[in-house]
XYZ file of C-alpha atoms in Angstrom:
546
model
C 101.001 117.508 117.725
C 101.149 116.675 121.411
C 104.670 117.021 122.833
C 103.810 114.743 125.724
C 103.368 111.993 123.130
C 106.242 113.180 120.936
C 108.585 112.791 123.918
C 107.194 109.403 124.961
C 109.653 107.500 127.165
C 107.762 104.218 126.781
C 109.288 101.325 124.848
C 107.826 98.721 122.478
C 108.615 96.090 125.089
C 107.516 97.813 128.266
C 110.115 98.177 130.983
C 110.926 100.315 134.007
C 114.165 102.194 134.885
C 116.722 100.325 136.979
C 118.965 103.292 137.926
C 119.009 107.086 138.229
C 119.206 107.703 134.477
C 116.059 108.704 132.645
C 114.833 106.640 129.676
C 116.661 108.740 127.065
C 119.932 108.540 128.968
C 119.425 104.774 129.078
C 118.904 104.831 125.299
C 122.292 106.494 124.916
C 124.001 103.677 126.820
C 122.247 101.020 124.743
C 123.376 102.737 121.533
C 126.967 103.319 122.634
C 127.509 99.648 123.486
C 125.856 98.234 120.363
C 127.988 96.267 117.836
C 126.277 98.068 114.942
C 127.677 101.392 116.162
C 131.178 99.948 116.508
C 131.099 98.669 112.937
C 130.611 102.208 111.663
C 134.309 102.899 112.315
C 135.072 101.075 109.043
C 132.182 102.217 106.899
C 132.596 104.809 104.171
C 131.663 108.415 104.738
C 133.078 109.753 101.448
C 136.379 107.971 100.744
C 135.938 104.155 100.543
C 138.642 101.837 101.903
C 140.855 104.755 102.917
C 143.864 104.144 105.183
C 144.166 107.848 105.981
C 143.343 108.294 109.673
C 142.556 111.974 109.135
C 139.631 111.234 106.812
C 136.119 110.671 108.125
C 134.461 107.335 108.588
C 130.745 106.909 109.318
C 131.539 106.779 113.033
C 133.614 109.953 113.210
C 130.985 111.698 111.090
C 128.217 110.493 113.416
C 130.135 111.770 116.446
C 130.314 115.212 114.842
C 126.620 115.102 113.985
C 125.945 114.163 117.605
C 127.923 117.207 118.761
C 125.765 119.465 116.603
C 122.635 117.712 117.827
C 123.684 118.489 121.395
C 124.092 122.156 120.425
C 120.578 122.194 118.998
C 119.333 120.477 122.155
C 120.774 123.194 124.399
C 119.365 125.984 122.239
C 115.950 124.319 122.144
C 115.878 123.796 125.909
C 116.660 127.489 126.422
C 113.937 128.619 123.998
C 111.012 130.232 125.831
C 108.730 129.470 122.892
C 109.610 125.784 123.044
C 109.153 125.762 126.805
C 105.629 127.135 126.345
C 104.802 124.625 123.604
C 106.001 121.617 125.604
C 104.802 122.870 128.971
C 108.199 122.034 130.466
C 110.780 124.170 132.265
C 114.282 124.760 130.979
C 115.777 122.394 133.555
C 113.255 119.665 132.655
C 114.046 120.016 128.964
C 117.790 119.896 129.635
C 117.383 116.281 130.823
C 115.415 115.325 127.698
C 116.119 117.260 124.503
C 119.954 117.370 124.319
C 120.367 113.649 125.041
C 117.476 112.729 122.735
C 119.045 114.674 119.878
C 122.424 113.122 120.664
C 120.844 109.667 120.413
C 119.214 110.156 117.034
C 122.247 111.933 115.599
C 124.508 109.101 116.713
C 122.351 106.442 115.009
C 121.324 108.410 111.927
C 123.649 106.351 109.670
C 123.615 103.080 111.600
C 121.824 101.263 108.775
C 124.148 102.361 105.991
C 125.665 99.696 103.757
C 129.372 99.309 102.963
C 130.823 101.857 100.523
C 128.451 104.662 101.474
C 125.371 105.740 99.575
C 126.827 104.236 96.405
C 126.419 100.866 98.127
C 122.689 101.527 98.480
C 122.449 102.308 94.754
C 124.235 99.059 93.897
C 121.799 97.028 96.021
C 118.770 98.740 94.453
C 119.966 98.205 90.885
C 120.911 94.587 91.551
C 117.423 93.695 92.788
C 115.694 95.595 89.984
C 117.536 93.409 87.499
C 117.055 90.246 89.558
C 113.287 90.632 89.944
C 112.950 91.382 86.234
C 115.080 88.403 85.225
C 113.563 85.928 87.709
C 109.941 87.132 87.715
C 108.390 83.734 88.276
C 110.687 82.720 91.129
C 110.047 85.913 93.110
C 106.376 86.309 92.141
C 105.216 85.478 95.690
C 106.649 88.776 96.987
C 104.155 91.613 97.505
C 104.782 95.058 95.949
C 105.817 96.408 99.366
C 108.223 93.532 99.891
C 109.808 94.071 96.474
C 110.105 97.805 97.182
C 112.210 96.999 100.239
C 114.906 95.758 97.871
C 114.496 97.778 94.665
C 114.218 100.983 96.735
C 116.558 99.824 99.478
C 117.543 102.659 101.796
C 119.925 102.863 104.727
C 117.412 104.829 106.774
C 114.892 101.992 106.638
C 117.677 99.525 107.397
C 118.607 101.681 110.380
C 115.175 101.208 111.954
C 115.569 97.457 111.440
C 119.008 97.498 113.053
C 117.687 99.360 116.097
C 114.478 97.388 116.564
C 115.437 93.875 115.460
C 119.037 93.082 114.553
C 120.733 93.895 117.861
C 119.273 90.662 119.158
C 119.605 89.128 122.617
C 116.631 86.846 123.290
C 113.673 88.668 121.789
C 112.797 90.590 118.601
C 112.968 94.074 120.127
C 116.570 94.932 119.343
C 117.878 97.735 121.561
C 114.284 98.395 122.677
C 114.772 102.162 122.540
C 112.107 104.644 123.602
C 109.320 105.555 121.223
C 110.593 109.159 121.121
C 114.089 108.076 120.050
C 112.754 105.685 117.403
C 110.177 108.146 116.060
C 112.590 111.069 115.787
C 115.232 108.883 114.101
C 112.931 108.028 111.163
C 113.761 110.463 108.353
C 111.234 109.038 105.933
C 108.142 107.606 107.679
C 106.939 106.197 104.382
C 106.182 102.655 103.222
C 104.142 103.674 100.176
C 105.314 104.963 96.809
C 108.100 107.538 96.913
C 107.597 111.029 95.490
C 109.719 110.300 92.432
C 107.422 107.461 91.332
C 104.235 109.380 92.142
C 105.431 112.337 90.094
C 106.294 110.091 87.151
C 102.845 108.479 87.257
C 101.129 111.876 87.299
C 103.209 113.141 84.387
C 102.334 110.121 82.234
C 98.650 111.076 82.443
C 99.301 114.796 82.020
C 98.665 115.791 85.631
C 100.714 117.924 88.023
C 102.106 116.308 91.164
C 101.426 118.596 94.120
C 101.795 116.310 97.159
C 105.577 116.520 97.328
C 105.745 115.843 101.063
C 109.227 115.652 102.540
C 108.556 112.417 104.407
C 107.871 110.581 101.131
C 111.164 111.377 99.393
C 112.479 107.883 100.097
C 111.293 104.380 100.994
C 111.835 104.628 104.737
C 109.959 101.667 106.248
C 110.486 98.014 105.340
C 107.643 95.507 105.361
C 109.406 93.699 108.204
C 109.156 96.765 110.489
C 105.619 97.810 109.551
C 104.047 96.543 112.785
C 106.572 98.372 114.956
C 106.211 101.480 112.803
C 102.465 101.527 113.445
C 103.133 101.289 117.181
C 105.650 104.144 116.980
C 103.304 106.399 114.998
C 100.351 105.741 117.295
C 102.337 106.195 120.507
C 103.922 109.487 119.399
C 100.887 110.894 117.548
C 102.486 111.347 114.133
C 99.401 110.413 112.120
C 97.694 113.203 110.171
C 94.846 111.952 107.978
C 96.398 109.433 105.615
C 99.912 110.780 106.251
C 102.573 109.756 108.740
C 104.537 112.896 109.535
C 108.165 113.356 110.409
C 108.857 113.863 114.083
C 109.800 117.563 114.540
C 113.157 116.742 116.136
C 114.074 114.769 113.028
C 114.387 118.093 111.166
C 117.144 119.156 113.564
C 118.881 115.793 113.236
C 118.805 116.116 109.451
C 120.207 119.637 109.712
C 123.031 118.446 111.998
C 123.847 115.677 109.503
C 123.945 118.026 106.525
C 125.986 120.677 108.330
C 128.549 118.094 109.440
C 129.033 116.374 106.114
C 129.071 119.558 104.007
C 131.627 121.352 106.155
C 133.784 118.288 106.750
C 133.605 117.196 103.094
C 135.062 120.584 102.193
C 137.854 120.021 104.717
C 138.465 116.378 103.730
C 138.713 117.337 100.064
C 141.414 119.860 100.921
C 143.262 117.380 103.151
C 143.215 114.767 100.358
C 144.660 117.298 97.896
C 141.617 117.334 95.608
C 141.632 121.148 95.657
C 143.641 123.948 97.263
C 142.754 126.661 99.770
C 142.991 129.167 96.935
C 140.327 127.217 95.064
C 138.028 127.300 98.113
C 138.696 131.022 98.613
C 137.835 131.827 94.999
C 134.385 130.262 95.368
C 133.595 132.353 98.436
C 135.035 135.477 96.779
C 132.355 135.141 94.096
C 129.735 135.673 96.833
C 131.415 138.370 98.959
C 128.154 140.325 99.098
C 126.987 137.650 101.572
C 128.466 138.468 104.979
C 129.470 134.928 105.978
C 131.084 134.307 102.573
C 133.155 137.489 102.945
C 134.191 136.375 106.441
C 135.209 132.937 105.178
C 137.113 134.504 102.281
C 138.976 136.822 104.652
C 139.937 133.865 106.859
C 141.209 131.820 103.908
C 143.313 134.698 102.508
C 144.890 135.733 105.799
C 148.639 135.821 105.030
C 149.629 135.562 108.679
C 148.036 132.154 109.398
C 148.951 128.639 108.260
C 146.689 126.464 106.121
C 145.463 124.218 108.935
C 144.309 127.203 110.956
C 142.566 128.676 107.907
C 140.578 125.586 106.905
C 139.538 124.848 110.510
C 138.525 128.476 111.142
C 136.528 128.543 107.904
C 134.734 125.371 108.950
C 133.909 126.799 112.397
C 132.524 129.978 110.815
C 130.312 128.028 108.400
C 129.042 125.655 111.070
C 128.027 128.600 113.262
C 126.173 130.147 110.316
C 124.338 126.947 109.426
C 123.410 126.198 113.049
C 121.826 129.636 113.420
C 119.946 129.400 110.107
C 118.668 125.909 110.903
C 117.611 126.656 114.463
C 115.868 129.909 113.531
C 114.013 128.101 110.738
C 112.961 125.370 113.162
C 111.606 127.732 115.818
C 109.951 130.064 113.313
C 108.297 127.220 111.401
C 107.500 124.840 114.237
C 103.741 125.273 113.750
C 104.072 124.381 110.054
C 106.321 121.432 110.892
C 103.711 120.115 113.325
C 100.840 120.421 110.850
C 102.829 118.950 107.942
C 103.028 122.033 105.717
C 106.767 122.705 106.038
C 108.486 120.571 103.425
C 112.034 121.883 103.345
C 115.288 120.930 104.988
C 116.167 123.598 107.558
C 119.641 124.292 106.182
C 118.348 124.764 102.633
C 115.713 127.324 103.612
C 118.159 130.191 103.109
C 117.799 133.127 100.708
C 121.601 133.373 100.471
C 121.940 129.735 99.346
C 125.216 129.339 101.230
C 124.307 125.652 101.394
C 124.746 125.379 97.614
C 128.165 127.032 97.712
C 129.533 124.598 100.279
C 127.793 121.645 98.622
C 129.775 122.286 95.422
C 132.913 120.980 97.150
C 131.201 117.650 97.863
C 130.302 117.444 94.179
C 133.936 117.955 93.215
C 135.040 115.200 95.587
C 132.611 112.663 94.143
C 133.879 113.440 90.647
C 137.505 112.798 91.616
C 139.409 109.886 90.095
C 140.246 108.413 93.510
C 136.594 108.217 94.553
C 135.527 106.690 91.245
C 138.276 104.079 91.358
C 137.386 103.059 94.903
C 133.652 103.048 94.168
C 134.336 100.718 91.232
C 135.923 98.340 93.734
C 132.853 98.731 95.961
C 130.584 97.897 93.031
C 132.485 94.685 92.263
C 132.438 93.659 95.930
C 128.736 94.230 96.646
C 127.507 92.781 93.354
C 129.836 89.821 93.837
C 128.484 89.174 97.332
C 124.866 89.481 96.230
C 125.358 87.222 93.220
C 127.057 84.570 95.328
C 124.429 84.448 98.077
C 121.364 84.875 95.864
C 122.523 82.339 93.307
C 123.588 79.678 95.794
C 120.659 80.055 98.191
C 117.781 80.617 95.769
C 118.646 79.723 92.193
C 120.805 76.593 92.442
C 118.675 73.451 92.354
C 121.027 71.473 94.609
C 120.241 72.123 98.304
C 123.839 71.405 99.276
C 124.844 74.770 97.781
C 122.301 76.603 99.934
C 123.309 74.740 103.081
C 126.990 75.544 102.599
C 126.226 79.174 101.850
C 123.893 79.856 104.761
C 126.587 78.495 107.092
C 128.661 81.558 106.164
C 125.975 84.019 107.298
C 126.167 85.482 110.788
C 124.071 83.352 113.132
C 122.675 86.417 114.910
C 121.254 87.734 111.615
C 119.411 84.468 110.977
C 118.285 84.248 114.606
C 116.819 87.762 114.399
C 114.704 86.847 111.362
C 113.501 83.649 113.036
C 112.784 85.418 116.333
C 110.568 88.070 114.756
C 108.560 85.325 113.023
C 108.973 82.569 115.590
C 105.458 81.122 115.616
C 104.868 81.391 111.864
C 108.298 79.936 111.110
C 107.715 76.989 113.454
C 104.250 76.379 112.019
C 105.694 76.389 108.516
C 108.409 73.903 109.462
C 106.012 71.488 111.144
C 103.499 71.640 108.277
C 106.222 71.079 105.682
C 107.598 68.088 107.568
C 104.164 66.485 107.992
C 103.185 67.164 104.374
C 106.424 65.627 103.109
C 106.119 62.546 105.333
C 102.468 61.992 104.448
C 103.138 62.267 100.734
C 105.862 59.631 101.067
C 103.510 57.470 103.124
C 100.893 57.721 100.386
C 103.348 56.310 97.849
C 103.946 53.280 100.055
C 100.218 52.795 100.666
C 99.481 52.839 96.956
C 101.849 49.913 96.612
C 100.375 48.153 99.663
C 103.668 48.536 101.478
C 104.318 49.638 105.047
C 107.328 51.608 106.236
C 107.348 51.386 110.023
C 110.094 53.973 110.366
C 108.133 56.410 108.218
C 104.963 55.860 110.265
C 106.966 56.419 113.430
C 108.311 59.706 112.081
C 104.794 60.826 111.139
C 103.505 60.083 114.628
C 106.463 61.937 116.103
C 105.811 64.976 113.902
C 102.108 64.965 114.807
C 103.017 64.765 118.485
C 105.344 67.756 118.110
C 102.578 69.631 116.299
C 100.182 68.896 119.140
C 102.772 69.964 121.730
C 103.481 73.166 119.797
C 99.746 73.944 119.530
C 99.618 74.057 123.339
C 102.730 76.210 123.729
C 102.153 78.777 120.983
C 99.023 80.436 122.477
C 100.848 80.908 125.788
C 103.833 82.411 123.989
C 101.696 84.764 121.868
C 99.620 85.944 124.827
C 102.660 86.881 126.898
C 104.576 88.206 123.889
C 101.782 90.641 122.998
C 101.137 91.539 126.626
C 104.670 92.877 127.096
C 103.948 95.504 124.437
C 101.202 96.925 126.672
C 102.610 96.483 130.158
C 105.737 95.285 131.879
C 105.589 91.572 132.613
C 105.923 90.392 136.165
C 109.020 88.392 137.026
C 106.930 85.236 136.984
C 105.373 86.069 133.595
C 108.750 86.869 132.077
C 110.161 83.611 133.388
C 107.223 81.713 131.905
C 107.624 83.439 128.528
C 111.351 82.585 128.479
C 110.620 78.974 129.397
C 107.948 78.558 126.691
C 110.204 80.209 124.095
C 113.043 77.853 125.051
C 110.804 74.784 124.699
C 109.522 75.914 121.302
C 113.007 76.528 119.921
C 114.410 73.299 121.408
C 111.621 71.069 120.084
C 111.002 72.674 116.693
C 114.542 73.921 116.014
C 113.579 76.500 113.356
C 116.373 77.403 110.927
C 117.042 79.567 107.865
C 115.359 77.091 105.500
C 112.083 77.458 107.407
C 111.825 81.207 106.714
C 109.618 82.424 103.879
C 111.056 83.886 100.674
C 110.934 87.507 101.843
C 112.764 86.889 105.095
C 115.404 84.765 103.403
C 116.153 87.724 101.135
C 115.983 89.995 104.163
C 118.676 87.907 105.889
C 121.003 88.152 102.896
C 120.650 91.926 102.697
C 120.879 92.325 106.487
C 124.143 90.376 106.404
C 125.747 92.243 103.505
C 124.543 95.713 104.492
C 125.893 95.197 108.009
C 129.422 94.478 106.798
C 132.229 96.987 107.183
C 134.057 98.011 104.009
C 137.132 95.917 104.823
C 135.121 92.858 105.889
C 133.019 93.043 102.712
C 136.169 93.227 100.588
C 137.885 90.317 102.375
C 134.737 88.170 102.390
C 134.243 88.737 98.665
C 137.878 87.823 98.005
C 137.465 84.611 99.998
C 134.264 83.389 98.347
C 135.619 84.264 94.895
C 138.859 82.346 95.532
C 141.121 85.392 95.524
C 142.395 84.772 99.051
C 142.407 81.935 101.569
C 142.541 83.765 104.905
């Protein structure tokens, strides 16, 4: 791998700095001010719909992950080996690596659905059943398009949020740097996931050997495939027929795991799911491991209160995991770059301390409180999906669809239209002309003339002709901005042409194809906070009025 490419400060839509910040510092500002980040304050980390301010939300968790990412960034900038590999000095790296790791750690969960990872499972299972039940209706979807829903994943949704859904007036979202986008992609995979490949091999009596870490999940939606190709090519992540993880993504993943394992242990104690004595007993069973003995000694110190003990234990464990992860990263960087290191940094530990701490998370997810709240989450998400899918796609009366789409956030619909502007407009014009001409044919067969109908046909043909002149100009400038920054005059012309297209054609939700209509529904629901999802479900199901 080439670290000059891996740290690319270019953007999909080319631009130039407007102040003293570098491109990665600019990324940080774009992320901090984004609505998607703000919504994470009311998205589940572990405990859904909790009113306890001491318990973690997705946002507080992401802040802690960002803190760990910054720690890794400092250590990496100070590493002489990394300085040699990148060809940059310590001071140069200090302006790049810490802020870059902060960025990707802050957005690592930005695509997560309401009610945590259980929400993702609900979405996947719903679409598996839907596509099986309504095979004929959804037969136009390609295998990749169907996978986006039956293997729905918050990581793939996160890339969509960053590159598309934070819309202003173009389909580039926050327009973050290639380095930030590339290193935020945990699973650069749009093909079959390892689980399915392994199952296929086993059915024919073969062993599955290509268990590459980047293929553990479905990480790239069909809708982001073009941008993904640009990201991979710009940052040099292609190796044969594989798209590799960006090396810095390993550190982001480690920061995520360290934060949620250690804080899950603390949250479980704070919620009364288990006692300090229970935690101490688990570490006592592994006192031959130095860090476990140290944690045990902290937890059994008779001269300190419980708050001090649990916080001190967490600090000790975080320090241990940070060292293990960073050492594994530096020592295996060559293997990471050539795609032969297929482990998470924190798990590559002969002492398996990771497994000890993980056991507390397992206990939490088995608790009655979690299961009760997740049952509520299941009812909410399935209820939302059933309402929108049934009314938009399966009801034969268009009035149902029109009323339902009016409830969807306009920015979500606009984003889907914007990323398919020309195709969507072409589809609308063709459908209008086809419909009018078919009605005209009926009149002609009866030797009748409908002057109003003929007038509408001529108007539609005139719009089609007008659009055919505008669209090439739009496409030329639109594609050009991916290669070089447009001049002020070019940008003004692009904006003017775009405005004319939208004003004259007026594309709307109904003009999208089947895939993007489904995409809009899932974008809308997955972007909801827990409380908004609950209230919206109660409203559409008649359980509340306001």
